[in-house]
């Protein structure tokens, strides 16, 4: 069964469409889910303070720090950033603010 064939379980799903034992055969992958919905805190990129050192890029567990064609960091992917704050801690130039999510 491919990832695309996996269905969200609901009362309409037939038993034959469920994997044996209800096992999820693939590791959870944040790419498939909008983990940004979980966020209670939000990083704010302060472009004018950013030195483009890219230290924040490899530490993001959700690859939510986007890099453009020229290799420069741009704004966050807020669909997937879950607000863990690791990038905020790692930035040596205080170029990322961390504020409460405005829901
Ligand atoms: S760590 Fe800070 S200064 Fe470096 S690229 Fe990221 S936001 Fe910019
Ligand atoms: S707050 Fe966490 S998930 Fe969001 S961009 Fe920073 S490191 Fe990535």
Short mmCIF file of N, CA and C and ligand atoms in Angstrom, two decimals:
data_model
loop_
_atom_site.label_atom_id
_atom_site.label_comp_id
_atom_site.label_asym_id
_atom_site.label_seq_id
_atom_site.Cartn_x
_atom_site.Cartn_y
_atom_site.Cartn_z
N UNK A 1 0.85 -1.20 0.00
CA UNK A 1 0.00 0.00 0.00
C UNK A 1 0.89 1.25 0.00
N UNK A 2 0.66 2.15 -0.93
CA UNK A 2 1.49 3.35 -0.97
C UNK A 2 0.96 4.38 0.03
N UNK A 3 1.79 5.41 0.29
CA UNK A 3 1.36 6.45 1.22
C UNK A 3 0.08 7.11 0.75
N UNK A 4 -0.02 7.28 -0.59
CA UNK A 4 -1.21 7.97 -1.12
C UNK A 4 -2.48 7.15 -0.90
N UNK A 5 -2.32 5.79 -0.82
CA UNK A 5 -3.49 4.94 -0.63
C UNK A 5 -3.96 4.89 0.82
N UNK A 6 -3.07 5.32 1.73
CA UNK A 6 -3.46 5.31 3.15
C UNK A 6 -4.62 6.27 3.35
N UNK A 7 -5.61 5.83 4.10
CA UNK A 7 -6.77 6.68 4.32
C UNK A 7 -6.87 7.06 5.79
N UNK A 8 -7.47 8.20 6.04
CA UNK A 8 -7.76 8.57 7.41
C UNK A 8 -8.88 7.65 7.89
N UNK A 9 -8.71 7.07 9.06
CA UNK A 9 -9.73 6.14 9.55
C UNK A 9 -10.95 6.94 10.01
N UNK A 10 -12.10 6.54 9.49
CA UNK A 10 -13.36 7.17 9.87
C UNK A 10 -14.42 6.09 9.80
N UNK A 11 -15.63 6.35 10.28
CA UNK A 11 -16.67 5.32 10.23
C UNK A 11 -16.97 4.84 8.80
N UNK A 12 -16.60 5.62 7.78
CA UNK A 12 -16.89 5.22 6.39
C UNK A 12 -15.84 4.28 5.80
N UNK A 13 -14.71 4.13 6.45
CA UNK A 13 -13.64 3.28 5.90
C UNK A 13 -14.00 1.81 6.14
N UNK A 14 -13.93 1.02 5.06
CA UNK A 14 -14.25 -0.41 5.16
C UNK A 14 -13.08 -1.15 5.80
N UNK A 15 -13.39 -2.27 6.45
CA UNK A 15 -12.32 -2.99 7.16
C UNK A 15 -11.23 -3.45 6.21
N UNK A 16 -11.58 -3.70 4.96
CA UNK A 16 -10.56 -4.17 4.01
C UNK A 16 -9.56 -3.05 3.66
N UNK A 17 -9.94 -1.81 3.93
CA UNK A 17 -9.05 -0.69 3.63
C UNK A 17 -8.09 -0.39 4.79
N UNK A 18 -8.26 -1.11 5.90
CA UNK A 18 -7.39 -0.88 7.06
C UNK A 18 -6.27 -1.92 7.03
N UNK A 19 -5.07 -1.51 7.38
CA UNK A 19 -3.93 -2.45 7.38
C UNK A 19 -4.15 -3.49 8.49
N UNK A 20 -3.57 -4.70 8.35
CA UNK A 20 -3.71 -5.71 9.41
C UNK A 20 -3.26 -5.16 10.76
N UNK A 21 -4.13 -5.29 11.73
CA UNK A 21 -3.81 -4.81 13.08
C UNK A 21 -3.84 -3.29 13.19
N UNK A 22 -4.26 -2.62 12.12
CA UNK A 22 -4.30 -1.15 12.15
C UNK A 22 -2.92 -0.53 12.18
N UNK A 23 -1.92 -1.32 11.75
CA UNK A 23 -0.54 -0.84 11.79
C UNK A 23 -0.35 0.31 10.79
N UNK A 24 0.36 1.33 11.21
CA UNK A 24 0.74 2.42 10.29
C UNK A 24 2.12 2.06 9.76
N UNK A 25 2.24 1.68 8.49
CA UNK A 25 3.50 1.12 8.00
C UNK A 25 4.60 2.14 7.72
N UNK A 26 4.28 3.41 7.78
CA UNK A 26 5.31 4.42 7.51
C UNK A 26 5.52 5.27 8.74
N UNK A 27 6.76 5.72 8.89
CA UNK A 27 7.06 6.62 10.01
C UNK A 27 6.27 7.91 9.83
N UNK A 28 5.90 8.52 10.93
CA UNK A 28 5.22 9.81 10.83
C UNK A 28 6.12 10.80 10.12
N UNK A 29 5.56 11.61 9.29
CA UNK A 29 6.36 12.54 8.51
C UNK A 29 5.67 13.90 8.53
N UNK A 30 6.39 14.87 9.08
CA UNK A 30 5.79 16.20 9.23
C UNK A 30 5.42 16.82 7.89
N UNK A 31 6.03 16.33 6.81
CA UNK A 31 5.70 16.89 5.49
C UNK A 31 4.23 16.66 5.16
N UNK A 32 3.69 15.55 5.66
CA UNK A 32 2.31 15.19 5.33
C UNK A 32 1.29 15.88 6.22
N UNK A 33 1.74 16.54 7.29
CA UNK A 33 0.82 17.13 8.24
C UNK A 33 1.16 18.59 8.46
N UNK A 34 0.15 19.41 8.63
CA UNK A 34 0.41 20.82 8.91
C UNK A 34 0.66 20.98 10.40
N UNK A 35 1.91 20.67 10.79
CA UNK A 35 2.26 20.71 12.21
C UNK A 35 2.24 22.13 12.76
N UNK A 36 2.14 23.12 11.88
CA UNK A 36 2.01 24.50 12.34
C UNK A 36 0.74 24.71 13.16
N UNK A 37 -0.24 23.83 12.98
CA UNK A 37 -1.48 23.94 13.76
C UNK A 37 -1.24 23.73 15.25
N UNK A 38 -0.13 23.06 15.61
CA UNK A 38 0.14 22.75 17.02
C UNK A 38 0.72 23.94 17.75
N UNK A 39 1.17 24.93 17.00
CA UNK A 39 2.02 25.98 17.57
C UNK A 39 1.30 26.83 18.61
N UNK A 40 1.97 27.04 19.77
CA UNK A 40 1.46 28.01 20.74
C UNK A 40 2.40 29.22 20.79
N UNK A 41 3.65 29.01 20.36
CA UNK A 41 4.61 30.11 20.26
C UNK A 41 5.07 30.20 18.81
N UNK A 42 5.38 31.42 18.39
CA UNK A 42 5.70 31.63 16.97
C UNK A 42 7.03 32.38 16.83
N UNK A 43 7.96 31.86 16.01
CA UNK A 43 9.20 32.60 15.77
C UNK A 43 8.96 33.71 14.75
N UNK A 44 9.58 34.84 14.99
CA UNK A 44 9.47 35.96 14.05
C UNK A 44 10.89 36.28 13.56
N UNK A 45 11.09 36.20 12.28
CA UNK A 45 12.41 36.47 11.70
C UNK A 45 12.61 37.98 11.58
N UNK A 46 13.70 38.46 12.20
CA UNK A 46 14.01 39.89 12.15
C UNK A 46 15.07 40.07 11.06
N UNK A 47 14.60 40.28 9.87
CA UNK A 47 15.45 40.30 8.68
C UNK A 47 16.63 41.27 8.81
N UNK A 48 16.37 42.42 9.42
CA UNK A 48 17.43 43.44 9.51
C UNK A 48 18.56 43.02 10.45
N UNK A 49 18.29 42.10 11.37
CA UNK A 49 19.35 41.63 12.28
C UNK A 49 20.03 40.37 11.76
N UNK A 50 19.43 39.71 10.81
CA UNK A 50 19.93 38.42 10.31
C UNK A 50 21.22 38.60 9.52
N UNK A 51 22.24 37.81 9.86
CA UNK A 51 23.54 37.87 9.17
C UNK A 51 23.69 36.73 8.15
N UNK A 52 22.63 35.98 7.95
CA UNK A 52 22.66 34.87 6.98
C UNK A 52 23.74 33.84 7.31
N UNK A 53 23.98 33.61 8.60
CA UNK A 53 24.98 32.61 8.98
C UNK A 53 24.45 31.18 8.79
N UNK A 54 23.14 31.05 8.72
CA UNK A 54 22.45 29.77 8.50
C UNK A 54 22.62 28.76 9.64
N UNK A 55 23.03 29.21 10.81
CA UNK A 55 23.11 28.28 11.94
C UNK A 55 21.73 27.76 12.33
N UNK A 56 20.71 28.54 12.07
CA UNK A 56 19.36 28.11 12.42
C UNK A 56 18.85 27.00 11.51
N UNK A 57 19.32 26.97 10.29
CA UNK A 57 18.76 26.06 9.29
C UNK A 57 18.86 24.57 9.67
N UNK A 58 20.06 24.08 10.05
CA UNK A 58 20.14 22.63 10.31
C UNK A 58 19.48 22.17 11.60
N UNK A 59 19.17 23.08 12.51
CA UNK A 59 18.61 22.64 13.80
C UNK A 59 17.10 22.51 13.77
N UNK A 60 16.46 23.03 12.75
CA UNK A 60 14.99 22.97 12.73
C UNK A 60 14.54 21.52 12.47
N UNK A 61 13.78 20.93 13.40
CA UNK A 61 13.35 19.54 13.22
C UNK A 61 12.30 19.38 12.12
N UNK A 62 11.74 20.47 11.66
CA UNK A 62 10.69 20.38 10.64
C UNK A 62 11.07 21.03 9.32
N UNK A 63 12.33 21.29 9.12
CA UNK A 63 12.79 21.94 7.88
C UNK A 63 11.91 23.14 7.54
N UNK A 64 11.62 23.93 8.55
CA UNK A 64 10.70 25.06 8.35
C UNK A 64 11.41 26.38 8.14
N UNK A 65 12.74 26.33 8.07
CA UNK A 65 13.48 27.54 7.73
C UNK A 65 13.82 27.42 6.26
N UNK A 66 13.24 28.29 5.48
CA UNK A 66 13.33 28.14 4.03
C UNK A 66 14.55 28.90 3.48
N UNK A 67 15.15 28.29 2.48
CA UNK A 67 16.34 28.85 1.83
C UNK A 67 15.98 29.12 0.37
N UNK A 68 16.35 30.28 -0.12
CA UNK A 68 16.00 30.60 -1.51
C UNK A 68 17.05 30.08 -2.50
N UNK A 69 16.85 30.37 -3.76
CA UNK A 69 17.74 29.86 -4.82
C UNK A 69 19.18 30.33 -4.65
N UNK A 70 19.35 31.48 -4.01
CA UNK A 70 20.71 32.00 -3.79
C UNK A 70 21.33 31.53 -2.49
N UNK A 71 20.68 30.62 -1.81
CA UNK A 71 21.23 30.07 -0.57
C UNK A 71 21.02 30.97 0.64
N UNK A 72 20.10 31.93 0.53
CA UNK A 72 19.82 32.82 1.66
C UNK A 72 18.56 32.35 2.37
N UNK A 73 18.59 32.48 3.69
CA UNK A 73 17.38 32.12 4.40
C UNK A 73 16.31 33.17 4.17
N UNK A 74 15.08 32.71 4.06
CA UNK A 74 13.95 33.61 3.93
C UNK A 74 13.00 33.31 5.09
N UNK A 75 11.77 33.69 5.00
CA UNK A 75 10.87 33.55 6.14
C UNK A 75 10.54 32.08 6.42
N UNK A 76 9.88 31.84 7.53
CA UNK A 76 9.55 30.48 7.97
C UNK A 76 8.43 29.87 7.13
N UNK A 77 8.42 28.56 7.11
CA UNK A 77 7.28 27.82 6.57
C UNK A 77 6.33 27.62 7.76
N UNK A 78 5.38 28.51 7.89
CA UNK A 78 4.50 28.46 9.06
C UNK A 78 3.45 27.34 8.97
N UNK A 79 3.34 26.70 7.83
CA UNK A 79 2.46 25.52 7.75
C UNK A 79 3.05 24.37 8.57
N UNK A 80 4.38 24.37 8.70
CA UNK A 80 5.03 23.23 9.36
C UNK A 80 5.82 23.59 10.62
N UNK A 81 6.18 24.85 10.80
CA UNK A 81 6.89 25.25 12.03
C UNK A 81 5.98 25.00 13.22
N UNK A 82 6.43 24.18 14.18
CA UNK A 82 5.57 23.92 15.33
C UNK A 82 5.97 24.71 16.57
N UNK A 83 6.85 25.68 16.38
CA UNK A 83 7.14 26.62 17.46
C UNK A 83 7.94 26.03 18.60
N UNK A 84 8.90 25.16 18.27
CA UNK A 84 9.70 24.52 19.33
C UNK A 84 10.70 25.51 19.94
N UNK A 85 11.10 26.51 19.17
CA UNK A 85 12.00 27.54 19.70
C UNK A 85 13.49 27.23 19.59
N UNK A 86 13.86 26.10 19.00
CA UNK A 86 15.28 25.75 18.89
C UNK A 86 16.02 26.80 18.06
N UNK A 87 15.42 27.24 16.97
CA UNK A 87 16.09 28.24 16.11
C UNK A 87 16.30 29.54 16.87
N UNK A 88 15.37 29.86 17.75
CA UNK A 88 15.48 31.10 18.54
C UNK A 88 16.71 31.02 19.44
N UNK A 89 16.88 29.86 20.08
CA UNK A 89 18.01 29.65 21.00
C UNK A 89 19.35 29.67 20.27
N UNK A 90 19.37 29.12 19.06
CA UNK A 90 20.65 28.94 18.39
C UNK A 90 21.14 30.21 17.68
N UNK A 91 20.26 31.11 17.37
CA UNK A 91 20.65 32.30 16.60
C UNK A 91 21.58 33.19 17.43
N UNK A 92 22.82 33.36 16.99
CA UNK A 92 23.77 34.16 17.79
C UNK A 92 23.53 35.66 17.68
N UNK A 93 22.69 36.08 16.76
CA UNK A 93 22.48 37.51 16.52
C UNK A 93 21.12 38.02 16.98
N UNK A 94 20.41 37.18 17.72
CA UNK A 94 19.08 37.54 18.24
C UNK A 94 18.18 38.04 17.10
N UNK A 95 18.28 37.34 15.99
CA UNK A 95 17.51 37.74 14.80
C UNK A 95 16.18 36.99 14.69
N UNK A 96 15.86 36.23 15.75
CA UNK A 96 14.56 35.56 15.75
C UNK A 96 13.88 35.86 17.09
N UNK A 97 12.75 36.54 16.99
CA UNK A 97 11.95 36.82 18.17
C UNK A 97 11.02 35.64 18.39
N UNK A 98 10.46 35.51 19.58
CA UNK A 98 9.60 34.37 19.88
C UNK A 98 8.39 34.91 20.64
N UNK A 99 7.24 34.84 20.03
CA UNK A 99 6.05 35.47 20.62
C UNK A 99 4.92 34.45 20.72
N UNK A 100 3.95 34.77 21.55
CA UNK A 100 2.78 33.89 21.65
C UNK A 100 2.02 33.90 20.34
N UNK A 101 1.56 32.73 19.96
CA UNK A 101 0.79 32.60 18.71
C UNK A 101 -0.54 33.34 18.90
N UNK A 102 -0.90 34.10 17.90
CA UNK A 102 -2.16 34.85 17.93
C UNK A 102 -3.21 33.97 17.28
N UNK A 103 -3.99 33.25 18.07
CA UNK A 103 -4.97 32.30 17.50
C UNK A 103 -6.29 32.97 17.26
S1 LIG B 1 20.91 31.91 12.93
FE1 LIG B 1 20.06 33.99 13.05
S2 LIG B 1 21.50 35.28 11.94
FE2 LIG B 1 21.92 33.16 11.35
S3 LIG B 1 20.67 32.84 9.50
FE3 LIG B 1 19.44 32.18 11.23
S4 LIG B 1 18.20 33.98 11.76
FE4 LIG B 1 19.90 34.69 10.48
S1 LIG B 2 10.48 27.23 16.06
FE1 LIG B 2 11.23 25.10 15.83
S2 LIG B 2 9.98 24.24 14.17
FE2 LIG B 2 9.79 26.49 14.06
S3 LIG B 2 11.34 27.12 12.60
FE3 LIG B 2 12.24 27.28 14.65
S4 LIG B 2 13.28 25.32 14.94
FE4 LIG B 2 11.86 25.05 13.23
#
